[in-house]
PDB file of C-alpha atoms in Angstrom:
ATOM      1  CA  GLN K  30      14.014  -9.416  -6.464  1.00  0.00           C
ATOM      2  CA  VAL K  31      12.914  -5.874  -5.649  1.00  0.00           C
ATOM      3  CA  GLN K  32      13.724  -4.222  -2.525  1.00  0.00           C
ATOM      4  CA  LEU K  33      10.895  -1.901  -0.899  1.00  0.00           C
ATOM      5  CA  VAL K  34      10.800   0.859   1.192  1.00  0.00           C
ATOM      6  CA  GLU K  35       8.408   3.002   2.747  1.00  0.00           C
ATOM      7  CA  SER K  36       8.421   6.576   4.586  1.00  0.00           C
ATOM      8  CA  GLY K  37       5.673   9.201   5.089  1.00  0.00           C
ATOM      9  CA  GLY K  38       4.045   7.758   8.298  1.00  0.00           C
ATOM     10  CA  GLY K  39       3.535   9.728  11.057  1.00  0.00           C
ATOM     11  CA  LEU K  40       0.841  11.217  13.096  1.00  0.00           C
ATOM     12  CA  ALA K  41      -2.429  13.142  11.827  1.00  0.00           C
ATOM     13  CA  GLN K  42      -5.418  14.194  13.787  1.00  0.00           C
ATOM     14  CA  THR K  43      -9.100  13.132  12.878  1.00  0.00           C
ATOM     15  CA  GLY K  44      -9.911  14.554   9.374  1.00  0.00           C
ATOM     16  CA  GLY K  45      -6.723  15.409   8.769  1.00  0.00           C
ATOM     17  CA  SER K  46      -4.410  13.848   5.536  1.00  0.00           C
ATOM     18  CA  LEU K  47      -1.010  11.883   5.227  1.00  0.00           C
ATOM     19  CA  SER K  48       0.710  10.692   2.244  1.00  0.00           C
ATOM     20  CA  LEU K  49       2.803   7.660   2.083  1.00  0.00           C
ATOM     21  CA  SER K  50       5.750   6.526  -0.222  1.00  0.00           C
ATOM     22  CA  CYS K  51       7.186   3.320  -1.380  1.00  0.00           C
ATOM     23  CA  ALA K  52      10.621   3.382  -3.193  1.00  0.00           C
ATOM     24  CA  ALA K  53      11.277   0.056  -5.197  1.00  0.00           C
ATOM     25  CA  SER K  54      14.674  -0.894  -6.009  1.00  0.00           C
ATOM     26  CA  GLY K  55      15.980  -4.098  -7.877  1.00  0.00           C
ATOM     27  CA  ASP K  56      13.771  -5.151 -10.740  1.00  0.00           C
ATOM     28  CA  THR K  57      11.635  -3.556 -13.450  1.00  0.00           C
ATOM     29  CA  PHE K  58       9.054  -1.604 -11.566  1.00  0.00           C
ATOM     30  CA  THR K  59       6.548  -1.504 -14.208  1.00  0.00           C
ATOM     31  CA  HIS K  60       6.530  -5.354 -14.150  1.00  0.00           C
ATOM     32  CA  TYR K  61       5.308  -5.159 -10.238  1.00  0.00           C
ATOM     33  CA  VAL K  62       1.692  -4.838  -9.161  1.00  0.00           C
ATOM     34  CA  MET K  63       1.946  -2.729  -6.351  1.00  0.00           C
ATOM     35  CA  ALA K  64       0.041  -3.263  -2.904  1.00  0.00           C
ATOM     36  CA  TRP K  65      -0.616  -1.356   0.736  1.00  0.00           C
ATOM     37  CA  PHE K  66      -1.554  -3.552   3.740  1.00  0.00           C
ATOM     38  CA  ARG K  67      -2.194  -2.143   7.014  1.00  0.00           C
ATOM     39  CA  GLN K  68      -1.483  -3.972  10.293  1.00  0.00           C
ATOM     40  CA  ALA K  69      -3.059  -2.789  13.556  1.00  0.00           C
ATOM     41  CA  PRO K  70      -2.099  -4.237  17.151  1.00  0.00           C
ATOM     42  CA  GLY K  71      -3.567  -7.342  17.746  1.00  0.00           C
ATOM     43  CA  LYS K  72      -5.491  -7.852  14.125  1.00  0.00           C
ATOM     44  CA  GLU K  73      -4.135  -9.548  11.123  1.00  0.00           C
ATOM     45  CA  ARG K  74      -2.676  -7.878   8.358  1.00  0.00           C
ATOM     46  CA  GLU K  75      -5.328  -6.769   5.828  1.00  0.00           C
ATOM     47  CA  PHE K  76      -5.695  -5.311   2.449  1.00  0.00           C
ATOM     48  CA  VAL K  77      -5.829  -1.634   2.086  1.00  0.00           C
ATOM     49  CA  ALA K  78      -4.834  -0.602  -2.025  1.00  0.00           C
ATOM     50  CA  ALA K  79      -3.572  -2.165  -5.090  1.00  0.00           C
ATOM     51  CA  ILE K  80      -2.541  -0.746  -8.509  1.00  0.00           C
ATOM     52  CA  LEU K  81      -1.873  -3.063 -11.470  1.00  0.00           C
ATOM     53  CA  ARG K  82       1.114  -2.700 -13.550  1.00  0.00           C
ATOM     54  CA  GLU K  83       0.388  -1.066 -17.249  1.00  0.00           C
ATOM     55  CA  SER K  84      -2.899  -0.414 -16.964  1.00  0.00           C
ATOM     56  CA  ALA K  85      -2.878   1.438 -13.318  1.00  0.00           C
ATOM     57  CA  ASP K  86      -6.204  -0.079 -12.743  1.00  0.00           C
ATOM     58  CA  THR K  87      -6.628   0.262  -8.851  1.00  0.00           C
ATOM     59  CA  TYR K  88      -8.381  -1.543  -6.249  1.00  0.00           C
ATOM     60  CA  TYR K  89      -9.961  -0.345  -2.434  1.00  0.00           C
ATOM     61  CA  ALA K  90     -10.828  -1.983   0.222  1.00  0.00           C
ATOM     62  CA  ASP K  91     -14.556  -0.591   1.426  1.00  0.00           C
ATOM     63  CA  SER K  92     -12.994   1.062   4.777  1.00  0.00           C
ATOM     64  CA  VAL K  93     -10.711   3.077   2.783  1.00  0.00           C
ATOM     65  CA  LYS K  94     -12.693   3.626  -0.454  1.00  0.00           C
ATOM     66  CA  GLY K  95     -13.286   7.255  -1.158  1.00  0.00           C
ATOM     67  CA  ARG K  96     -10.381   8.311   1.227  1.00  0.00           C
ATOM     68  CA  PHE K  97      -7.220   7.241   0.153  1.00  0.00           C
ATOM     69  CA  THR K  98      -5.643   6.842  -3.054  1.00  0.00           C
ATOM     70  CA  ILE K  99      -3.181   4.532  -4.609  1.00  0.00           C
ATOM     71  CA  THR K 100      -0.778   5.868  -7.325  1.00  0.00           C
ATOM     72  CA  ARG K 101       2.242   5.181  -9.082  1.00  0.00           C
ATOM     73  CA  ASP K 102       5.043   6.857 -10.399  1.00  0.00           C
ATOM     74  CA  ASN K 103       7.127   4.620 -13.036  1.00  0.00           C
ATOM     75  CA  ALA K 104       9.582   6.633 -13.695  1.00  0.00           C
ATOM     76  CA  LYS K 105      10.678   7.423 -10.314  1.00  0.00           C
ATOM     77  CA  ASN K 106       9.714   3.777  -9.195  1.00  0.00           C
ATOM     78  CA  THR K 107       7.643   4.823  -6.334  1.00  0.00           C
ATOM     79  CA  VAL K 108       4.243   3.993  -5.712  1.00  0.00           C
ATOM     80  CA  TYR K 109       1.930   6.461  -2.798  1.00  0.00           C
ATOM     81  CA  LEU K 110      -1.122   6.320  -0.728  1.00  0.00           C
ATOM     82  CA  LYS K 111      -2.550   9.916  -0.327  1.00  0.00           C
ATOM     83  CA  MET K 112      -5.012   8.809   2.560  1.00  0.00           C
ATOM     84  CA  ASP K 113      -7.813  11.718   3.306  1.00  0.00           C
ATOM     85  CA  SER K 114     -10.270  11.921   5.840  1.00  0.00           C
ATOM     86  CA  LEU K 115      -8.084  10.202   8.155  1.00  0.00           C
ATOM     87  CA  LEU K 116     -10.565   8.390  11.056  1.00  0.00           C
ATOM     88  CA  PRO K 117      -8.575   6.810  14.489  1.00  0.00           C
ATOM     89  CA  GLU K 118      -9.239   3.134  13.135  1.00  0.00           C
ATOM     90  CA  ASP K 119      -6.725   4.072  10.453  1.00  0.00           C
ATOM     91  CA  THR K 120      -3.952   3.421  12.858  1.00  0.00           C
ATOM     92  CA  ALA K 121      -1.534   0.884  11.991  1.00  0.00           C
ATOM     93  CA  VAL K 122       1.494  -0.072  10.175  1.00  0.00           C
ATOM     94  CA  TYR K 123       1.086   0.011   6.763  1.00  0.00           C
ATOM     95  CA  TYR K 124       3.235  -2.330   4.240  1.00  0.00           C
ATOM     96  CA  CYS K 125       4.098  -1.549   0.947  1.00  0.00           C
ATOM     97  CA  ALA K 126       4.105  -4.896  -1.059  1.00  0.00           C
ATOM     98  CA  ALA K 127       4.748  -5.854  -4.422  1.00  0.00           C
ATOM     99  CA  ASP K 128       4.683  -9.325  -7.293  1.00  0.00           C
ATOM    100  CA  SER K 129       4.921  -9.645 -10.779  1.00  0.00           C
ATOM    101  CA  ARG K 130       2.257 -12.323 -10.907  1.00  0.00           C
ATOM    102  CA  ILE K 131      -0.944 -11.348  -9.081  1.00  0.00           C
ATOM    103  CA  LEU K 132      -3.807 -13.288  -9.691  1.00  0.00           C
ATOM    104  CA  VAL K 133      -6.166 -11.408  -6.810  1.00  0.00           C
ATOM    105  CA  ALA K 134      -4.492  -8.514  -5.899  1.00  0.00           C
ATOM    106  CA  THR K 135      -6.699  -7.983  -2.556  1.00  0.00           C
ATOM    107  CA  ARG K 136      -4.909 -11.237  -1.078  1.00  0.00           C
ATOM    108  CA  LEU K 137      -2.008 -10.870   1.274  1.00  0.00           C
ATOM    109  CA  ARG K 138      -0.521 -14.305   0.472  1.00  0.00           C
ATOM    110  CA  SER K 139      -0.469 -12.875  -3.270  1.00  0.00           C
ATOM    111  CA  TYR K 140       3.030 -10.984  -2.666  1.00  0.00           C
ATOM    112  CA  SER K 141       6.623 -11.907  -2.525  1.00  0.00           C
ATOM    113  CA  TYR K 142       8.226  -8.467  -1.584  1.00  0.00           C
ATOM    114  CA  TRP K 143       7.681  -6.509   1.355  1.00  0.00           C
ATOM    115  CA  GLY K 144       8.713  -3.269   3.217  1.00  0.00           C
ATOM    116  CA  HIS K 145       9.353  -3.312   6.831  1.00  0.00           C
ATOM    117  CA  GLY K 146       6.582  -0.910   7.158  1.00  0.00           C
ATOM    118  CA  THR K 147       5.797   2.918   8.006  1.00  0.00           C
ATOM    119  CA  GLN K 148       3.714   3.704  11.290  1.00  0.00           C
ATOM    120  CA  VAL K 149       0.733   5.761  10.854  1.00  0.00           C
ATOM    121  CA  ILE K 150      -1.032   7.180  13.695  1.00  0.00           C
ATOM    122  CA  VAL K 151      -4.310   8.837  13.887  1.00  0.00           C
ATOM    123  CA  SER K 152      -5.194  10.625  17.171  1.00  0.00           C
ATOM    124  CA  SER K 153      -9.266  11.576  18.088  1.00  0.00           C
TER     125      SER K 153
END
């Protein structure tokens, strides 16, 4: 069992930057693959980025590759998403997700634990 709480959402301008955090509590943080998903109004939730366990290998959606960076700090039980060069289409609620046993890190259904989301709005 793990609880996830996102923070850091807010308003940014096109080309600006924003950093999100996801604090985890409960089970040992290092046992979990961590990921970020996002959902815009009227659209399905989509994969953004994931970071694996001990290896800390990362995966990104094509739409954010080169602009977003996912990292984790195991000592702080926290995963981060640094977003640079923001675009209006990045506007969405961003969700943190976790699971200890993952086959496909980019799939929504791979994750058992979810935060409640944090709103990101990018204005033009």
